[in-house]
Amino acid sequence: MRILYHHRIGSKDGQAVHLEELVDALRQRGAEVLVAGPESFARASFGHDPKLISTLKVLVPQPLYEILELVYNVPAYLRLRRAWKNFRPHIIYERYNLYLLAGIWLRRRHGVPLLLEVNAPLAAERAIHGGLGLRKLAWALERWVWRNADFVLPVTHVLAEHVRAAGVAPEKIVVVSNAINPLRFSISSNGSDLLKQKLGLTGKTILGFTGFVRDWHGLDRVVDWLARPELRSLHLVIVGEGPAVSELKAQAARLNISDRVLFAGLVDRDAVGQFVSMFDVALQPKCVDYCSPLKLFEYMALGKAIVAPDQANIREVLEAGTSALLFDPNLPETLITVVSRLAEDSALRQSLGSAAHKAIARKGYTWTHNAQTIEGLAQRALLLSGRKPASGLSPHIHETV
């Protein structure tokens, strides 16, 4: 099967992890995959955050910036059409982005089926957080793109409700959550003792967080709580970079707890598991109600005791009291209550971590399982479009264009 993967990702962050792991899993299963996206993304190293885009968002009036996003579809379509002509894919797999229309244009013009991965209701998200200058247009185009895909793949059932409310037929909606590559996150291969010794954390009780650190992750609250006398035995390890890091460092300094908050910075993806292995309690302090946090699956794969907010998208993955302790996001103080409980109960940490680890295989939270699901949907889309199903899978690998 030949799959043309189309995207408009700019930053090399969790989005890039999702893309690269899924593409690798598809290729490992024998599919030919050609990735079409911004050239700057293909050249960038992990952790890259394009400054030009950030600058434009600040300097350019919101409506004009959104018009530029729409104009981007012209070179995007030309690039995508060139890839289609040279590659002749069976399907297009696209990661949805607001105002990205090129994939649907190609589908409508040439009839190639399109599977659309949706990670967020971006019109609503940007209206709340970043502002929308062309609100009615953004909502209309989002609905149009979703409705014109052959299948829409939201990452949670909560998000699936947003897609359904936009008028997409239920039979075209298939939930495909984020996942994990077990080879990168193996309990047996990620011993932490040497790393703990190197970092001066041997014998310490460690709270941990991984990811690109942003204000809405709620880590400022955790740092604030660490200053309490009753929590002075706990240490916090933050793995990753992001716009919130500098303020968190300043906050820890103001509270005189810098010696108990370790900022590991950006680490190689293959080393993330070594850091997570050190955690006694793995934190998801806050998240939006429709997302599928990548870090949860990393924590689960390494058998960590997880603390996360008690909300529907989290309960899709974790079972309260069995594979995690969940706190009421409307009562922030309950977060520290469950953290304190886990810090004092190693047996409970072991039990929760073991159950979380087993859920990976039991529920199919692997990129290989996701790739298999996508292949099946691709075959269905080909049949429904009247095209011949793909056969004769080849291991040949195509590079990003």
mmCIF file of C-alpha atoms in Angstrom:
data_model
loop_
_atom_site.group_PDB
_atom_site.id
_atom_site.type_symbol
_atom_site.label_atom_id
_atom_site.label_comp_id
_atom_site.label_asym_id
_atom_site.label_seq_id
_atom_site.Cartn_x
_atom_site.Cartn_y
_atom_site.Cartn_z
ATOM 1 C CA MET A 1 0.000 0.000 0.000
ATOM 2 C CA ARG A 2 1.261 3.470 -0.903
ATOM 3 C CA ILE A 3 0.339 6.217 1.567
ATOM 4 C CA LEU A 4 0.934 9.926 0.996
ATOM 5 C CA TYR A 5 1.190 11.508 4.464
ATOM 6 C CA HIS A 6 0.372 15.224 4.333
ATOM 7 C CA HIS A 7 0.867 17.729 7.164
ATOM 8 C CA ARG A 8 1.532 21.361 8.039
ATOM 9 C CA ILE A 9 3.473 20.844 11.268
ATOM 10 C CA GLY A 10 5.976 23.566 12.081
ATOM 11 C CA SER A 11 7.390 22.661 15.500
ATOM 12 C CA LYS A 12 9.394 19.500 16.177
ATOM 13 C CA ASP A 13 7.517 18.626 19.372
ATOM 14 C CA GLY A 14 4.925 16.023 20.319
ATOM 15 C CA GLN A 15 3.302 16.442 16.911
ATOM 16 C CA ALA A 16 6.535 15.320 15.291
ATOM 17 C CA VAL A 17 6.752 12.303 17.608
ATOM 18 C CA HIS A 18 3.257 11.255 16.540
ATOM 19 C CA LEU A 19 4.102 11.672 12.858
ATOM 20 C CA GLU A 20 7.442 9.905 12.947
ATOM 21 C CA GLU A 21 6.308 6.988 15.091
ATOM 22 C CA LEU A 22 3.206 6.351 12.980
ATOM 23 C CA VAL A 23 5.102 6.597 9.702
ATOM 24 C CA ASP A 24 7.747 4.222 11.038
ATOM 25 C CA ALA A 25 5.078 1.741 12.152
ATOM 26 C CA LEU A 26 3.394 1.851 8.740
ATOM 27 C CA ARG A 27 6.715 1.261 7.015
ATOM 28 C CA GLN A 28 7.566 -1.578 9.375
ATOM 29 C CA ARG A 29 4.308 -3.238 8.307
ATOM 30 C CA GLY A 30 5.383 -2.978 4.675
ATOM 31 C CA ALA A 31 3.615 0.143 3.482
ATOM 32 C CA GLU A 32 5.333 2.687 1.252
ATOM 33 C CA VAL A 33 4.979 6.104 2.849
ATOM 34 C CA LEU A 34 5.844 9.451 1.307
ATOM 35 C CA VAL A 35 5.668 12.426 3.698
ATOM 36 C CA ALA A 36 4.704 15.804 2.219
ATOM 37 C CA GLY A 37 4.987 18.871 4.431
ATOM 38 C CA PRO A 38 6.934 22.090 5.036
ATOM 39 C CA GLU A 39 10.577 21.828 4.015
ATOM 40 C CA SER A 40 11.612 23.623 7.216
ATOM 41 C CA PHE A 41 10.083 20.799 9.252
ATOM 42 C CA ALA A 42 11.966 18.138 7.303
ATOM 43 C CA ARG A 43 15.290 19.920 7.964
ATOM 44 C CA ALA A 44 14.684 20.799 11.632
ATOM 45 C CA SER A 45 16.053 18.940 14.624
ATOM 46 C CA PHE A 46 13.902 17.740 17.518
ATOM 47 C CA GLY A 47 12.782 20.632 19.714
ATOM 48 C CA HIS A 48 12.773 23.183 16.888
ATOM 49 C CA ASP A 49 10.149 25.933 17.225
ATOM 50 C CA PRO A 50 9.989 28.181 14.131
ATOM 51 C CA LYS A 51 10.649 31.786 15.151
ATOM 52 C CA LEU A 52 9.231 33.261 11.949
ATOM 53 C CA ILE A 53 5.769 31.903 12.651
ATOM 54 C CA SER A 54 5.856 33.118 16.255
ATOM 55 C CA THR A 55 6.976 36.561 15.097
ATOM 56 C CA LEU A 56 4.252 36.792 12.459
ATOM 57 C CA LYS A 57 1.601 35.888 15.010
ATOM 58 C CA VAL A 58 2.722 38.824 17.155
ATOM 59 C CA LEU A 59 3.310 41.440 14.443
ATOM 60 C CA VAL A 60 0.592 40.669 11.893
ATOM 61 C CA PRO A 61 -3.082 41.462 12.622
ATOM 62 C CA GLN A 62 -5.027 38.271 13.284
ATOM 63 C CA PRO A 63 -7.254 38.402 10.152
ATOM 64 C CA LEU A 64 -4.240 39.013 7.907
ATOM 65 C CA TYR A 65 -2.321 36.144 9.516
ATOM 66 C CA GLU A 66 -5.240 33.816 8.801
ATOM 67 C CA ILE A 67 -5.373 35.006 5.193
ATOM 68 C CA LEU A 68 -1.688 34.061 4.930
ATOM 69 C CA GLU A 69 -2.595 30.611 6.241
ATOM 70 C CA LEU A 70 -5.151 30.301 3.470
ATOM 71 C CA VAL A 71 -2.656 31.506 0.847
ATOM 72 C CA TYR A 72 -0.267 28.773 2.045
ATOM 73 C CA ASN A 73 -2.644 26.268 0.440
ATOM 74 C CA VAL A 74 -1.427 27.271 -3.021
ATOM 75 C CA PRO A 75 2.197 26.080 -2.594
ATOM 76 C CA ALA A 76 0.970 23.238 -0.379
ATOM 77 C CA TYR A 77 -1.378 22.004 -3.089
ATOM 78 C CA LEU A 78 1.280 22.276 -5.791
ATOM 79 C CA ARG A 79 3.718 20.308 -3.621
ATOM 80 C CA LEU A 80 1.071 17.722 -2.772
ATOM 81 C CA ARG A 81 -0.062 17.349 -6.384
ATOM 82 C CA ARG A 82 3.548 16.883 -7.522
ATOM 83 C CA ALA A 83 4.013 14.179 -4.880
ATOM 84 C CA TRP A 84 0.752 12.530 -5.965
ATOM 85 C CA LYS A 85 1.787 12.472 -9.639
ATOM 86 C CA ASN A 86 5.206 10.981 -8.870
ATOM 87 C CA PHE A 87 4.110 8.565 -6.160
ATOM 88 C CA ARG A 88 0.559 7.573 -7.201
ATOM 89 C CA PRO A 89 -0.592 6.742 -3.659
ATOM 90 C CA HIS A 90 -3.544 4.531 -2.838
ATOM 91 C CA ILE A 91 -4.635 7.009 -0.161
ATOM 92 C CA ILE A 92 -3.783 10.340 1.441
ATOM 93 C CA TYR A 93 -3.350 10.415 5.209
ATOM 94 C CA GLU A 94 -3.512 13.968 6.519
ATOM 95 C CA ARG A 95 -2.923 15.490 9.935
ATOM 96 C CA TYR A 96 -5.620 18.123 10.255
ATOM 97 C CA ASN A 97 -4.691 21.767 10.684
ATOM 98 C CA LEU A 98 -6.971 24.782 10.609
ATOM 99 C CA TYR A 99 -7.153 26.377 7.144
ATOM 100 C CA LEU A 100 -5.285 23.441 5.563
ATOM 101 C CA LEU A 101 -7.375 22.655 2.470
ATOM 102 C CA ALA A 102 -4.850 21.214 0.011
ATOM 103 C CA GLY A 103 -5.506 17.567 0.858
ATOM 104 C CA ILE A 104 -9.256 17.873 0.341
ATOM 105 C CA TRP A 105 -8.686 19.802 -2.892
ATOM 106 C CA LEU A 106 -6.571 16.920 -4.214
ATOM 107 C CA ARG A 107 -9.105 14.343 -3.065
ATOM 108 C CA ARG A 108 -11.973 16.143 -4.794
ATOM 109 C CA ARG A 109 -10.036 16.738 -8.013
ATOM 110 C CA HIS A 110 -8.431 13.322 -8.412
ATOM 111 C CA GLY A 111 -10.645 11.030 -6.326
ATOM 112 C CA VAL A 112 -7.886 9.619 -4.104
ATOM 113 C CA PRO A 113 -9.392 8.667 -0.686
ATOM 114 C CA LEU A 114 -8.300 10.730 2.324
ATOM 115 C CA LEU A 115 -8.061 9.717 5.987
ATOM 116 C CA LEU A 116 -8.020 12.736 8.291
ATOM 117 C CA GLU A 117 -6.316 12.565 11.700
ATOM 118 C CA VAL A 118 -7.805 15.140 14.099
ATOM 119 C CA ASN A 119 -5.988 16.004 17.334
ATOM 120 C CA ALA A 120 -8.035 19.039 18.385
ATOM 121 C CA PRO A 121 -11.085 21.124 17.407
ATOM 122 C CA LEU A 122 -8.755 23.876 16.274
ATOM 123 C CA ALA A 123 -11.331 26.533 15.428
ATOM 124 C CA ALA A 124 -12.696 26.355 18.970
ATOM 125 C CA GLU A 125 -9.223 26.008 20.505
ATOM 126 C CA ARG A 126 -7.838 29.053 18.723
ATOM 127 C CA ALA A 127 -10.938 31.084 19.451
ATOM 128 C CA ILE A 128 -10.389 30.457 23.160
ATOM 129 C CA HIS A 129 -6.598 30.661 23.388
ATOM 130 C CA GLY A 130 -5.118 32.395 20.372
ATOM 131 C CA GLY A 131 -7.979 34.403 18.966
ATOM 132 C CA LEU A 132 -9.588 34.137 15.547
ATOM 133 C CA GLY A 133 -9.963 37.077 13.243
ATOM 134 C CA LEU A 134 -12.086 35.185 10.701
ATOM 135 C CA ARG A 135 -14.156 33.157 13.120
ATOM 136 C CA LYS A 136 -17.127 32.300 10.874
ATOM 137 C CA LEU A 137 -14.830 31.330 8.019
ATOM 138 C CA ALA A 138 -12.654 29.171 10.306
ATOM 139 C CA TRP A 139 -15.668 27.263 11.644
ATOM 140 C CA ALA A 140 -17.116 26.798 8.145
ATOM 141 C CA LEU A 141 -13.854 25.519 6.654
ATOM 142 C CA GLU A 142 -13.230 23.178 9.576
ATOM 143 C CA ARG A 143 -16.654 21.584 9.079
ATOM 144 C CA TRP A 144 -16.095 21.414 5.316
ATOM 145 C CA VAL A 145 -12.752 19.636 5.646
ATOM 146 C CA TRP A 146 -14.052 17.159 8.236
ATOM 147 C CA ARG A 147 -17.142 16.327 6.183
ATOM 148 C CA ASN A 148 -15.197 15.798 2.967
ATOM 149 C CA ALA A 149 -12.723 13.265 4.349
ATOM 150 C CA ASP A 150 -13.452 9.588 3.727
ATOM 151 C CA PHE A 151 -12.751 8.786 7.375
ATOM 152 C CA VAL A 152 -12.062 11.122 10.299
ATOM 153 C CA LEU A 153 -9.741 9.808 13.023
ATOM 154 C CA PRO A 154 -10.094 11.799 16.261
ATOM 155 C CA VAL A 155 -7.700 10.845 19.056
ATOM 156 C CA THR A 156 -10.384 10.561 21.785
ATOM 157 C CA HIS A 157 -14.084 9.780 22.042
ATOM 158 C CA VAL A 158 -14.567 13.242 23.539
ATOM 159 C CA LEU A 159 -13.109 14.759 20.388
ATOM 160 C CA ALA A 160 -15.238 12.418 18.293
ATOM 161 C CA GLU A 161 -18.306 14.182 19.707
ATOM 162 C CA HIS A 162 -16.976 17.488 18.334
ATOM 163 C CA VAL A 163 -16.540 15.855 14.925
ATOM 164 C CA ARG A 164 -20.020 14.333 15.042
ATOM 165 C CA ALA A 165 -21.522 17.686 16.042
ATOM 166 C CA ALA A 166 -19.917 19.211 12.928
ATOM 167 C CA GLY A 167 -22.094 16.977 10.772
ATOM 168 C CA VAL A 168 -19.738 14.085 10.030
ATOM 169 C CA ALA A 169 -21.591 10.783 9.697
ATOM 170 C CA PRO A 170 -20.921 8.461 12.689
ATOM 171 C CA GLU A 171 -19.823 5.611 10.401
ATOM 172 C CA LYS A 172 -17.007 7.823 9.088
ATOM 173 C CA ILE A 173 -15.591 8.523 12.570
ATOM 174 C CA VAL A 174 -13.023 6.110 14.031
ATOM 175 C CA VAL A 175 -11.185 6.933 17.268
ATOM 176 C CA VAL A 176 -7.441 6.237 17.089
ATOM 177 C CA SER A 177 -5.686 7.375 20.261
ATOM 178 C CA ASN A 178 -2.054 8.264 20.677
ATOM 179 C CA ALA A 179 0.209 5.334 21.449
ATOM 180 C CA ILE A 180 3.704 4.145 22.295
ATOM 181 C CA ASN A 181 6.633 2.347 20.712
ATOM 182 C CA PRO A 182 7.467 -0.346 23.290
ATOM 183 C CA LEU A 183 11.008 -0.649 21.936
ATOM 184 C CA ARG A 184 11.720 2.935 23.046
ATOM 185 C CA PHE A 185 10.047 2.521 26.425
ATOM 186 C CA SER A 186 10.912 -0.834 27.935
ATOM 187 C CA ILE A 187 10.947 -1.422 31.679
ATOM 188 C CA SER A 188 13.729 -3.976 31.392
ATOM 189 C CA SER A 189 16.039 -1.788 29.278
ATOM 190 C CA ASN A 190 15.724 1.535 31.061
ATOM 191 C CA GLY A 191 17.412 1.120 34.423
ATOM 192 C CA SER A 192 17.519 4.363 36.366
ATOM 193 C CA ASP A 193 20.005 3.813 39.180
ATOM 194 C CA LEU A 194 23.039 5.211 37.350
ATOM 195 C CA LEU A 195 21.107 8.247 36.156
ATOM 196 C CA LYS A 196 19.780 8.895 39.667
ATOM 197 C CA GLN A 197 23.309 8.695 41.027
ATOM 198 C CA LYS A 198 24.612 11.045 38.340
ATOM 199 C CA LEU A 199 21.891 13.601 39.125
ATOM 200 C CA GLY A 200 22.237 13.291 42.891
ATOM 201 C CA LEU A 201 18.756 11.819 43.316
ATOM 202 C CA THR A 202 19.575 8.424 44.795
ATOM 203 C CA GLY A 203 17.135 7.607 47.583
ATOM 204 C CA LYS A 204 14.866 10.565 46.764
ATOM 205 C CA THR A 205 11.141 10.406 46.098
ATOM 206 C CA ILE A 206 10.722 11.857 42.621
ATOM 207 C CA LEU A 207 7.735 13.489 40.985
ATOM 208 C CA GLY A 208 8.207 13.683 37.221
ATOM 209 C CA PHE A 209 6.840 15.371 34.132
ATOM 210 C CA THR A 210 7.830 15.033 30.466
ATOM 211 C CA GLY A 211 6.871 17.120 27.471
ATOM 212 C CA PHE A 212 7.085 20.546 25.908
ATOM 213 C CA VAL A 213 6.435 22.736 28.935
ATOM 214 C CA ARG A 214 3.678 25.283 28.479
ATOM 215 C CA ASP A 215 1.746 27.450 30.945
ATOM 216 C CA TRP A 216 -1.433 25.416 30.612
ATOM 217 C CA HIS A 217 0.293 22.259 31.889
ATOM 218 C CA GLY A 218 -0.184 23.580 35.442
ATOM 219 C CA LEU A 219 3.344 22.891 36.692
ATOM 220 C CA ASP A 220 3.472 26.263 38.440
ATOM 221 C CA ARG A 221 0.961 24.926 40.927
ATOM 222 C CA VAL A 222 3.111 21.845 41.584
ATOM 223 C CA VAL A 223 6.219 23.988 42.145
ATOM 224 C CA ASP A 224 4.252 26.193 44.522
ATOM 225 C CA TRP A 225 3.086 23.195 46.542
ATOM 226 C CA LEU A 226 6.609 21.792 46.819
ATOM 227 C CA ALA A 227 7.484 24.752 49.029
ATOM 228 C CA ARG A 228 5.183 23.441 51.752
ATOM 229 C CA PRO A 229 7.095 22.062 54.765
ATOM 230 C CA GLU A 230 5.234 18.743 54.705
ATOM 231 C CA LEU A 231 6.431 18.112 51.125
ATOM 232 C CA ARG A 232 10.108 18.913 51.648
ATOM 233 C CA SER A 233 11.093 15.277 51.044
ATOM 234 C CA LEU A 234 9.835 15.364 47.432
ATOM 235 C CA HIS A 235 11.841 16.291 44.342
ATOM 236 C CA LEU A 236 10.440 17.355 40.960
ATOM 237 C CA VAL A 237 12.098 16.453 37.649
ATOM 238 C CA ILE A 238 10.884 18.257 34.523
ATOM 239 C CA VAL A 239 12.056 16.716 31.250
ATOM 240 C CA GLY A 240 11.634 19.018 28.274
ATOM 241 C CA GLU A 241 11.811 22.623 27.179
ATOM 242 C CA GLY A 242 9.141 25.181 26.417
ATOM 243 C CA PRO A 243 7.950 28.732 26.988
ATOM 244 C CA ALA A 244 7.026 28.111 30.640
ATOM 245 C CA VAL A 245 10.439 26.837 31.754
ATOM 246 C CA SER A 246 12.073 30.198 32.470
ATOM 247 C CA GLU A 247 9.245 31.328 34.750
ATOM 248 C CA LEU A 248 9.177 27.958 36.537
ATOM 249 C CA LYS A 249 12.908 28.289 37.240
ATOM 250 C CA ALA A 250 12.364 31.801 38.605
ATOM 251 C CA GLN A 251 9.463 30.559 40.708
ATOM 252 C CA ALA A 252 11.550 27.764 42.226
ATOM 253 C CA ALA A 253 14.281 30.288 43.035
ATOM 254 C CA ARG A 254 11.823 32.667 44.719
ATOM 255 C CA LEU A 255 10.542 29.800 46.850
ATOM 256 C CA ASN A 256 14.098 28.640 47.732
ATOM 257 C CA ILE A 257 13.475 25.136 46.378
ATOM 258 C CA SER A 258 15.737 25.193 43.317
ATOM 259 C CA ASP A 259 17.682 22.318 44.858
ATOM 260 C CA ARG A 260 14.529 20.175 44.708
ATOM 261 C CA VAL A 261 13.405 21.053 41.158
ATOM 262 C CA LEU A 262 15.575 19.615 38.392
ATOM 263 C CA PHE A 263 15.104 20.967 34.874
ATOM 264 C CA ALA A 264 16.588 18.271 32.663
ATOM 265 C CA GLY A 265 15.965 20.267 29.487
ATOM 266 C CA LEU A 266 15.493 18.773 26.068
ATOM 267 C CA VAL A 267 16.791 15.212 25.945
ATOM 268 C CA ASP A 268 17.131 12.803 23.062
ATOM 269 C CA ARG A 269 13.949 10.850 22.433
ATOM 270 C CA ASP A 270 15.718 7.567 23.110
ATOM 271 C CA ALA A 271 16.824 8.900 26.512
ATOM 272 C CA VAL A 272 13.377 10.030 27.681
ATOM 273 C CA GLY A 273 12.607 6.529 28.962
ATOM 274 C CA GLN A 274 15.662 6.607 31.244
ATOM 275 C CA PHE A 275 14.373 9.753 32.907
ATOM 276 C CA VAL A 276 10.817 8.456 33.226
ATOM 277 C CA SER A 277 12.195 5.298 34.814
ATOM 278 C CA MET A 278 13.424 7.462 37.714
ATOM 279 C CA PHE A 279 9.957 8.786 38.517
ATOM 280 C CA ASP A 280 8.125 7.495 41.559
ATOM 281 C CA VAL A 281 5.033 9.507 40.636
ATOM 282 C CA ALA A 282 4.384 10.576 37.027
ATOM 283 C CA LEU A 283 2.401 13.776 36.640
ATOM 284 C CA GLN A 284 -0.239 14.972 34.218
ATOM 285 C CA PRO A 285 -1.266 18.048 36.247
ATOM 286 C CA LYS A 286 -3.630 19.484 33.663
ATOM 287 C CA CYS A 287 -4.870 18.909 30.116
ATOM 288 C CA VAL A 288 -7.670 20.003 27.830
ATOM 289 C CA ASP A 289 -10.730 17.783 27.868
ATOM 290 C CA TYR A 290 -10.371 16.339 24.336
ATOM 291 C CA CYS A 291 -6.641 15.558 24.011
ATOM 292 C CA SER A 292 -4.762 12.251 24.067
ATOM 293 C CA PRO A 293 -1.539 13.081 25.971
ATOM 294 C CA LEU A 294 1.504 11.268 24.619
ATOM 295 C CA LYS A 295 3.169 11.359 28.018
ATOM 296 C CA LEU A 296 0.458 9.145 29.537
ATOM 297 C CA PHE A 297 1.419 6.276 27.261
ATOM 298 C CA GLU A 298 5.115 6.776 28.054
ATOM 299 C CA TYR A 299 4.333 6.650 31.767
ATOM 300 C CA MET A 300 2.176 3.543 31.276
ATOM 301 C CA ALA A 301 4.759 1.707 29.202
ATOM 302 C CA LEU A 302 7.329 2.168 31.972
ATOM 303 C CA GLY A 303 4.955 1.072 34.720
ATOM 304 C CA LYS A 304 4.768 4.400 36.538
ATOM 305 C CA ALA A 305 2.206 5.419 39.148
ATOM 306 C CA ILE A 306 0.258 8.158 37.362
ATOM 307 C CA VAL A 307 -1.601 11.148 38.738
ATOM 308 C CA ALA A 308 -3.976 12.808 36.265
ATOM 309 C CA PRO A 309 -7.191 14.863 36.208
ATOM 310 C CA ASP A 310 -10.470 12.974 36.491
ATOM 311 C CA GLN A 311 -12.043 13.825 33.140
ATOM 312 C CA ALA A 312 -13.583 11.818 30.320
ATOM 313 C CA ASN A 313 -10.626 11.748 27.919
ATOM 314 C CA ILE A 314 -8.304 10.525 30.668
ATOM 315 C CA ARG A 315 -10.785 7.853 31.758
ATOM 316 C CA GLU A 316 -10.749 6.531 28.195
ATOM 317 C CA VAL A 317 -7.176 5.405 28.893
ATOM 318 C CA LEU A 318 -6.813 5.070 32.678
ATOM 319 C CA GLU A 319 -9.030 3.442 35.271
ATOM 320 C CA ALA A 320 -9.321 5.416 38.506
ATOM 321 C CA GLY A 321 -7.894 3.539 41.476
ATOM 322 C CA THR A 322 -6.644 0.674 39.310
ATOM 323 C CA SER A 323 -4.148 2.054 36.786
ATOM 324 C CA ALA A 324 -3.892 5.642 38.138
ATOM 325 C CA LEU A 325 -5.055 8.001 40.841
ATOM 326 C CA LEU A 326 -7.278 10.716 39.393
ATOM 327 C CA PHE A 327 -8.004 14.048 41.049
ATOM 328 C CA ASP A 328 -10.851 16.508 40.620
ATOM 329 C CA PRO A 329 -9.608 19.235 38.207
ATOM 330 C CA ASN A 330 -12.163 21.629 39.713
ATOM 331 C CA LEU A 331 -10.582 21.170 43.156
ATOM 332 C CA PRO A 332 -6.845 21.780 42.598
ATOM 333 C CA GLU A 333 -5.978 20.872 46.186
ATOM 334 C CA THR A 334 -6.946 17.245 45.465
ATOM 335 C CA LEU A 335 -3.892 16.941 43.201
ATOM 336 C CA ILE A 336 -1.511 17.336 46.102
ATOM 337 C CA THR A 337 -3.662 15.007 48.213
ATOM 338 C CA VAL A 338 -3.217 12.103 45.793
ATOM 339 C CA VAL A 339 0.463 12.942 45.193
ATOM 340 C CA SER A 340 1.102 12.863 48.951
ATOM 341 C CA ARG A 341 -0.714 9.553 49.232
ATOM 342 C CA LEU A 342 1.405 7.974 46.503
ATOM 343 C CA ALA A 343 4.639 9.414 47.872
ATOM 344 C CA GLU A 344 4.037 7.565 51.120
ATOM 345 C CA ASP A 345 2.765 4.250 49.676
ATOM 346 C CA SER A 346 5.280 2.347 47.545
ATOM 347 C CA ALA A 347 3.010 -0.708 47.342
ATOM 348 C CA LEU A 348 0.233 1.369 45.820
ATOM 349 C CA ARG A 349 2.690 2.902 43.355
ATOM 350 C CA GLN A 350 3.756 -0.585 42.298
ATOM 351 C CA SER A 351 0.183 -1.792 41.897
ATOM 352 C CA LEU A 352 -0.936 1.187 39.826
ATOM 353 C CA GLY A 353 2.161 1.101 37.638
ATOM 354 C CA SER A 354 1.801 -2.604 36.947
ATOM 355 C CA ALA A 355 -1.843 -2.217 35.922
ATOM 356 C CA ALA A 356 -1.019 0.755 33.686
ATOM 357 C CA HIS A 357 1.785 -1.182 31.983
ATOM 358 C CA LYS A 358 -0.458 -4.173 31.286
ATOM 359 C CA ALA A 359 -3.103 -1.906 29.726
ATOM 360 C CA ILE A 360 -0.729 -1.010 26.874
ATOM 361 C CA ALA A 361 -0.897 -4.496 25.367
ATOM 362 C CA ARG A 362 -4.446 -5.243 26.502
ATOM 363 C CA LYS A 363 -5.912 -2.134 24.868
ATOM 364 C CA GLY A 364 -3.558 -1.982 21.879
ATOM 365 C CA TYR A 365 -1.913 1.345 22.680
ATOM 366 C CA THR A 366 0.972 0.844 20.252
ATOM 367 C CA TRP A 367 1.837 2.594 17.008
ATOM 368 C CA THR A 368 1.898 -0.793 15.293
ATOM 369 C CA HIS A 369 -1.709 -1.391 16.304
ATOM 370 C CA ASN A 370 -2.627 2.091 15.042
ATOM 371 C CA ALA A 371 -0.890 1.413 11.728
ATOM 372 C CA GLN A 372 -2.895 -1.784 11.342
ATOM 373 C CA THR A 373 -6.129 0.117 12.011
ATOM 374 C CA ILE A 374 -5.214 2.755 9.426
ATOM 375 C CA GLU A 375 -4.418 0.109 6.816
ATOM 376 C CA GLY A 376 -7.846 -1.423 7.376
ATOM 377 C CA LEU A 377 -9.573 1.941 7.034
ATOM 378 C CA ALA A 378 -7.577 2.661 3.891
ATOM 379 C CA GLN A 379 -8.785 -0.580 2.315
ATOM 380 C CA ARG A 380 -12.377 0.256 3.265
ATOM 381 C CA ALA A 381 -12.023 3.744 1.796
ATOM 382 C CA LEU A 382 -10.693 2.278 -1.454
ATOM 383 C CA LEU A 383 -13.617 -0.147 -1.688
ATOM 384 C CA LEU A 384 -16.171 2.553 -0.925
ATOM 385 C CA SER A 385 -14.667 4.816 -3.580
ATOM 386 C CA GLY A 386 -14.851 2.042 -6.163
ATOM 387 C CA ARG A 387 -11.094 1.682 -6.382
ATOM 388 C CA LYS A 388 -9.158 -1.553 -6.309
ATOM 389 C CA PRO A 389 -7.887 -2.501 -2.815
ATOM 390 C CA ALA A 390 -4.141 -2.263 -2.319
ATOM 391 C CA SER A 391 -2.082 -5.453 -2.467
ATOM 392 C CA GLY A 392 1.515 -6.569 -2.728
ATOM 393 C CA LEU A 393 2.849 -4.593 0.229
ATOM 394 C CA SER A 394 6.442 -3.438 -0.242
ATOM 395 C CA PRO A 395 9.010 -2.525 2.421
ATOM 396 C CA HIS A 396 10.502 0.208 0.217
ATOM 397 C CA ILE A 397 10.943 3.496 2.100
ATOM 398 C CA HIS A 398 10.411 6.945 0.563
ATOM 399 C CA GLU A 399 11.973 9.975 2.171
ATOM 400 C CA THR A 400 10.189 13.154 3.213
ATOM 401 C CA VAL A 401 9.501 15.701 0.458
#
